Short mmCIF file of C-alpha atoms in Angstrom, two decimals:
data_model
loop_
_atom_site.label_atom_id
_atom_site.label_comp_id
_atom_site.label_asym_id
_atom_site.label_seq_id
_atom_site.Cartn_x
_atom_site.Cartn_y
_atom_site.Cartn_z
CA ILE O 1 6.00 -11.92 14.95
CA GLY O 2 7.81 -8.63 13.72
CA TYR O 3 5.78 -6.50 11.81
CA ARG O 4 6.45 -2.96 12.01
CA GLY O 5 4.48 -1.25 8.98
CA ILE O 6 0.71 -0.77 10.17
CA ASP O 7 -1.54 0.24 7.45
CA THR O 8 -5.24 1.60 8.31
CA ALA O 9 -7.41 4.29 6.90
CA SER O 10 -10.58 6.40 8.44
CA MET O 11 -13.13 4.56 6.06
CA TYR O 12 -11.74 1.07 7.77
CA GLY O 13 -13.23 2.38 11.39
CA ASN O 14 -10.28 0.54 13.29
CA GLU O 15 -8.47 3.41 13.65
CA ALA O 16 -8.78 3.80 17.45
CA GLY O 17 -8.02 -0.02 17.90
CA VAL O 18 -4.96 0.16 15.98
CA GLY O 19 -4.11 2.92 18.05
CA ARG O 20 -4.50 1.20 21.69
CA ALA O 21 -2.52 -1.88 19.83
CA ILE O 22 0.47 -0.54 19.03
CA ARG O 23 0.72 1.50 22.39
CA ALA O 24 -0.11 -2.16 24.38
CA SER O 25 2.77 -3.69 22.08
CA GLY O 26 5.35 -2.21 23.84
CA VAL O 27 7.23 -1.41 20.92
CA PRO O 28 8.32 2.48 20.83
CA ARG O 29 6.36 4.46 18.71
CA GLU O 30 9.27 5.62 16.44
CA ARG O 31 9.74 1.81 15.44
CA VAL O 32 6.14 1.73 13.98
CA PHE O 33 5.55 2.79 10.64
CA VAL O 34 1.47 3.95 10.41
CA THR O 35 -0.11 4.74 7.61
CA THR O 36 -3.97 6.27 7.35
CA LYS O 37 -5.81 7.96 4.66
CA ALA O 38 -8.32 10.59 3.71
CA TRP O 39 -11.68 8.92 2.56
CA ASN O 40 -13.68 10.23 -0.31
CA ASN O 41 -16.15 12.38 2.10
CA GLU O 42 -12.96 13.72 3.72
CA GLN O 43 -11.64 15.35 0.65
CA GLY O 44 -11.06 19.20 -0.10
CA TYR O 45 -8.40 21.00 1.75
CA ASP O 46 -10.14 22.25 4.80
CA ALA O 47 -12.00 18.83 4.79
CA ALA O 48 -8.76 16.62 4.47
CA ILE O 49 -7.13 18.96 7.46
CA ARG O 50 -10.32 17.86 9.78
CA ALA O 51 -10.15 14.37 8.86
CA PHE O 52 -6.18 14.17 9.47
CA ASP O 53 -6.81 15.92 12.74
CA ALA O 54 -9.52 13.30 13.71
CA SER O 55 -7.62 10.44 12.54
CA LEU O 56 -4.89 11.24 14.54
CA GLU O 57 -7.00 11.57 17.61
CA ARG O 58 -8.38 8.43 17.29
CA LEU O 59 -5.20 6.86 16.79
CA GLY O 60 -3.85 8.79 20.04
CA MET O 61 -0.85 9.49 18.19
CA ASP O 62 0.85 13.21 17.37
CA TYR O 63 2.11 12.41 13.98
CA VAL O 64 1.64 9.50 11.41
CA ASP O 65 4.73 8.28 9.18
CA LEU O 66 2.43 8.39 5.98
CA TYR O 67 -0.65 9.72 5.32
CA LEU O 68 -2.65 8.85 1.71
CA VAL O 69 -5.37 10.34 -0.29
CA HIS O 70 -7.57 7.11 -0.80
CA TRP O 71 -9.13 7.48 -4.14
CA PRO O 72 -8.66 10.45 -6.48
CA VAL O 73 -12.35 11.97 -6.16
CA PRO O 74 -12.92 13.90 -9.29
CA GLY O 75 -12.64 17.80 -8.97
CA LYS O 76 -10.99 17.43 -5.34
CA TYR O 77 -8.05 15.40 -5.16
CA LYS O 78 -5.69 18.07 -6.10
CA GLU O 79 -7.14 20.32 -3.24
CA THR O 80 -6.99 17.68 -0.80
CA TYR O 81 -3.50 16.74 -1.81
CA ARG O 82 -2.25 20.39 -1.19
CA ALA O 83 -3.99 19.65 2.13
CA LEU O 84 -1.33 16.64 2.57
CA GLU O 85 1.43 18.70 1.52
CA THR O 86 0.45 21.28 4.65
CA LEU O 87 0.38 18.90 6.98
CA TYR O 88 3.73 17.32 5.91
CA GLU O 89 5.33 20.74 6.09
CA GLN O 90 3.78 20.93 9.61
CA GLY O 91 5.98 17.57 10.80
CA LYS O 92 2.03 16.00 11.08
CA THR O 93 2.90 13.29 8.65
CA ARG O 94 6.65 12.23 7.65
CA ALA O 95 5.50 11.17 4.45
CA ILE O 96 2.46 11.90 1.86
CA GLY O 97 1.07 10.06 -1.33
CA VAL O 98 -1.78 8.84 -2.94
CA SER O 99 -3.74 5.71 -3.58
CA ASN O 100 -5.69 4.23 -6.46
CA PHE O 101 -3.98 6.64 -8.51
CA LEU O 102 -3.27 5.56 -12.68
CA ILE O 103 -1.06 7.31 -14.65
CA HIS O 104 -3.28 10.53 -15.89
CA HIS O 105 -4.40 11.30 -12.33
CA LEU O 106 -0.56 11.14 -11.19
CA GLU O 107 0.40 13.55 -14.09
CA ASP O 108 -2.27 15.96 -13.33
CA LEU O 109 -1.50 16.25 -9.97
CA MET O 110 2.24 16.61 -10.25
CA GLY O 111 1.03 19.31 -12.53
CA ALA O 112 0.07 21.14 -9.72
CA CYS O 113 1.77 19.73 -6.55
CA ARG O 114 4.85 21.13 -4.99
CA ILE O 115 5.96 17.82 -3.32
CA LYS O 116 5.99 14.95 -5.39
CA PRO O 117 3.68 11.85 -3.92
CA MET O 118 6.08 9.37 -2.38
CA VAL O 119 3.87 6.73 -2.49
CA ASN O 120 1.11 5.09 -4.87
CA GLN O 121 -0.80 2.50 -3.32
CA VAL O 122 -2.64 0.46 -5.30
CA GLU O 123 -4.24 -3.06 -5.90
CA PHE O 124 -1.26 -5.21 -7.18
CA HIS O 125 -0.91 -8.88 -7.97
CA PRO O 126 0.02 -11.77 -10.26
CA LEU O 127 -3.22 -11.45 -11.91
CA LEU O 128 -2.99 -7.37 -11.94
CA THR O 129 0.73 -6.81 -12.92
CA GLN O 130 0.09 -2.75 -13.56
CA LYS O 131 3.37 -2.72 -15.71
CA LYS O 132 3.02 0.46 -17.12
CA LEU O 133 2.08 1.90 -13.52
CA LEU O 134 4.81 0.40 -11.89
CA MET O 135 7.41 1.64 -14.61
CA PHE O 136 6.04 5.40 -14.72
CA CYS O 137 6.20 5.36 -10.73
CA ARG O 138 9.94 4.22 -10.60
CA LYS O 139 10.99 6.62 -13.32
CA GLU O 140 9.16 9.10 -11.04
CA GLY O 141 10.62 7.97 -7.64
CA ILE O 142 7.54 6.85 -6.59
CA GLN O 143 7.19 4.04 -4.25
CA VAL O 144 4.44 1.69 -5.06
CA GLU O 145 2.23 -0.15 -2.24
CA SER O 146 0.28 -3.34 -3.00
CA TRP O 147 -3.11 -3.92 -1.31
CA ARG O 148 -5.06 -6.84 -2.19
CA PRO O 149 -1.48 -8.74 -2.85
CA LEU O 150 -2.73 -12.43 -2.15
CA MET O 151 -5.96 -11.66 -4.05
CA GLN O 152 -7.92 -12.63 -1.27
CA GLY O 153 -6.56 -15.90 -0.95
CA ARG O 154 -7.23 -16.89 -4.83
CA LEU O 155 -3.89 -18.73 -5.13
CA GLU O 156 -4.95 -21.96 -6.23
CA LEU O 157 -3.31 -21.33 -9.95
CA PRO O 158 -1.40 -24.13 -11.08
CA LEU O 159 2.36 -21.76 -11.26
CA LEU O 160 1.99 -21.05 -8.01
CA THR O 161 1.89 -24.34 -6.41
CA GLU O 162 4.38 -25.87 -8.45
CA LEU O 163 6.86 -22.91 -7.39
CA ALA O 164 5.56 -23.42 -3.88
CA ALA O 165 6.98 -26.85 -4.17
CA LYS O 166 10.40 -25.94 -5.92
CA TYR O 167 11.07 -23.40 -3.38
CA GLY O 168 9.45 -25.32 -0.22
CA LYS O 169 7.18 -22.45 0.57
CA THR O 170 3.58 -21.78 0.27
CA ALA O 171 2.20 -19.90 -2.66
CA ALA O 172 1.32 -16.92 -0.56
CA GLN O 173 4.96 -16.64 0.21
CA GLY O 174 6.03 -16.95 -3.32
CA VAL O 175 3.91 -14.19 -4.09
CA ILE O 176 4.90 -11.96 -1.19
CA ARG O 177 8.47 -12.50 -2.68
CA TRP O 178 7.42 -11.68 -6.18
CA HIS O 179 5.97 -8.24 -4.85
CA LEU O 180 9.16 -7.68 -3.08
CA GLN O 181 11.74 -8.62 -5.99
CA HIS O 182 9.65 -6.13 -8.16
CA GLY O 183 10.53 -3.32 -5.63
CA VAL O 184 7.19 -3.28 -4.23
CA VAL O 185 5.86 -2.74 -0.58
CA THR O 186 3.31 -5.57 0.05
CA ILE O 187 0.81 -5.51 3.14
CA PRO O 188 -0.87 -8.72 3.28
CA LYS O 189 -3.70 -8.95 5.77
CA SER O 190 -4.60 -12.32 7.62
CA THR O 191 -6.74 -12.73 11.00
CA ARG O 192 -4.95 -15.70 11.55
CA GLU O 193 -1.51 -15.82 13.80
CA GLU O 194 -0.16 -18.72 11.74
CA ARG O 195 -0.63 -17.18 8.68
CA ILE O 196 0.40 -13.40 10.02
CA ALA O 197 3.90 -15.60 10.35
CA GLU O 198 4.05 -17.39 7.30
CA ASN O 199 3.82 -14.21 5.57
CA ALA O 200 6.65 -12.71 7.03
CA ASP O 201 9.01 -15.46 6.58
CA VAL O 202 10.03 -14.53 3.26
CA PHE O 203 13.47 -13.48 3.26
CA ASP O 204 15.50 -16.88 3.07
CA PHE O 205 14.69 -17.34 -0.55
CA GLU O 206 14.82 -15.41 -3.89
CA LEU O 207 12.62 -16.43 -6.91
CA GLU O 208 14.78 -16.89 -9.90
CA PRO O 209 14.33 -14.67 -13.09
CA GLU O 210 12.36 -16.84 -15.01
CA ASP O 211 10.16 -17.68 -12.33
CA MET O 212 9.66 -13.99 -11.79
CA ASN O 213 8.51 -13.91 -15.72
CA ARG O 214 6.10 -16.68 -15.30
CA ILE O 215 4.13 -15.26 -12.49
CA ASP O 216 4.42 -11.82 -14.59
CA ALA O 217 2.74 -13.65 -17.46
CA LEU O 218 -0.16 -14.69 -15.34
CA ASN O 219 -1.33 -11.05 -15.72
CA GLU O 220 -5.15 -10.78 -16.70
CA GLU O 221 -5.75 -7.09 -15.88
CA ARG O 222 -8.00 -8.64 -12.87
CA ARG O 223 -9.27 -6.37 -9.89
CA PHE O 224 -10.70 -8.10 -6.85
CA GLY O 225 -11.22 -4.50 -5.43
#
């Protein structure tokens, strides 16, 4: 269908399958952007190095494109991130970053790290717009990436239905487009082929500024994850 960004993690238990699927696809490795993550029980400097090597072996690859600290485990995330800096300098990962970090976590980390996080992957969607965090990351040059972008399919909101009809798209396509126009990388998940194709078909329309603002106004600080 054309997807080239693959997001996995040691905690998902599917790295080996992801690696097999990429090899079977026939798409050259350098054309695929692979992200994986260090889970909470893999944190600390030495543990994160070991966890990365294990992930790489399961994936059957000699590098990943992005390696993330999955959650900010208190007392450990700075040492974990130091391991990521080492892996980056060794060329084993093309980029490093964090996931689920709030502003105070980022400030704490940036006070100690040598390489600023390149990505912060967080829950982000119309009911959780994280405006302060988004503005902070923009100011610091940290790319925000959204997990749970489609709110686990909870898309039956009157405004989203109205806008889908207006643009001749589905509610899911409207929400993905909203992410992209905010400059947020999005990783929608589906097990259904037709939905996977639909989620990628979002580059032939643009939401008007007032409609972007109306979707922003749906924010309830509501987390699904």
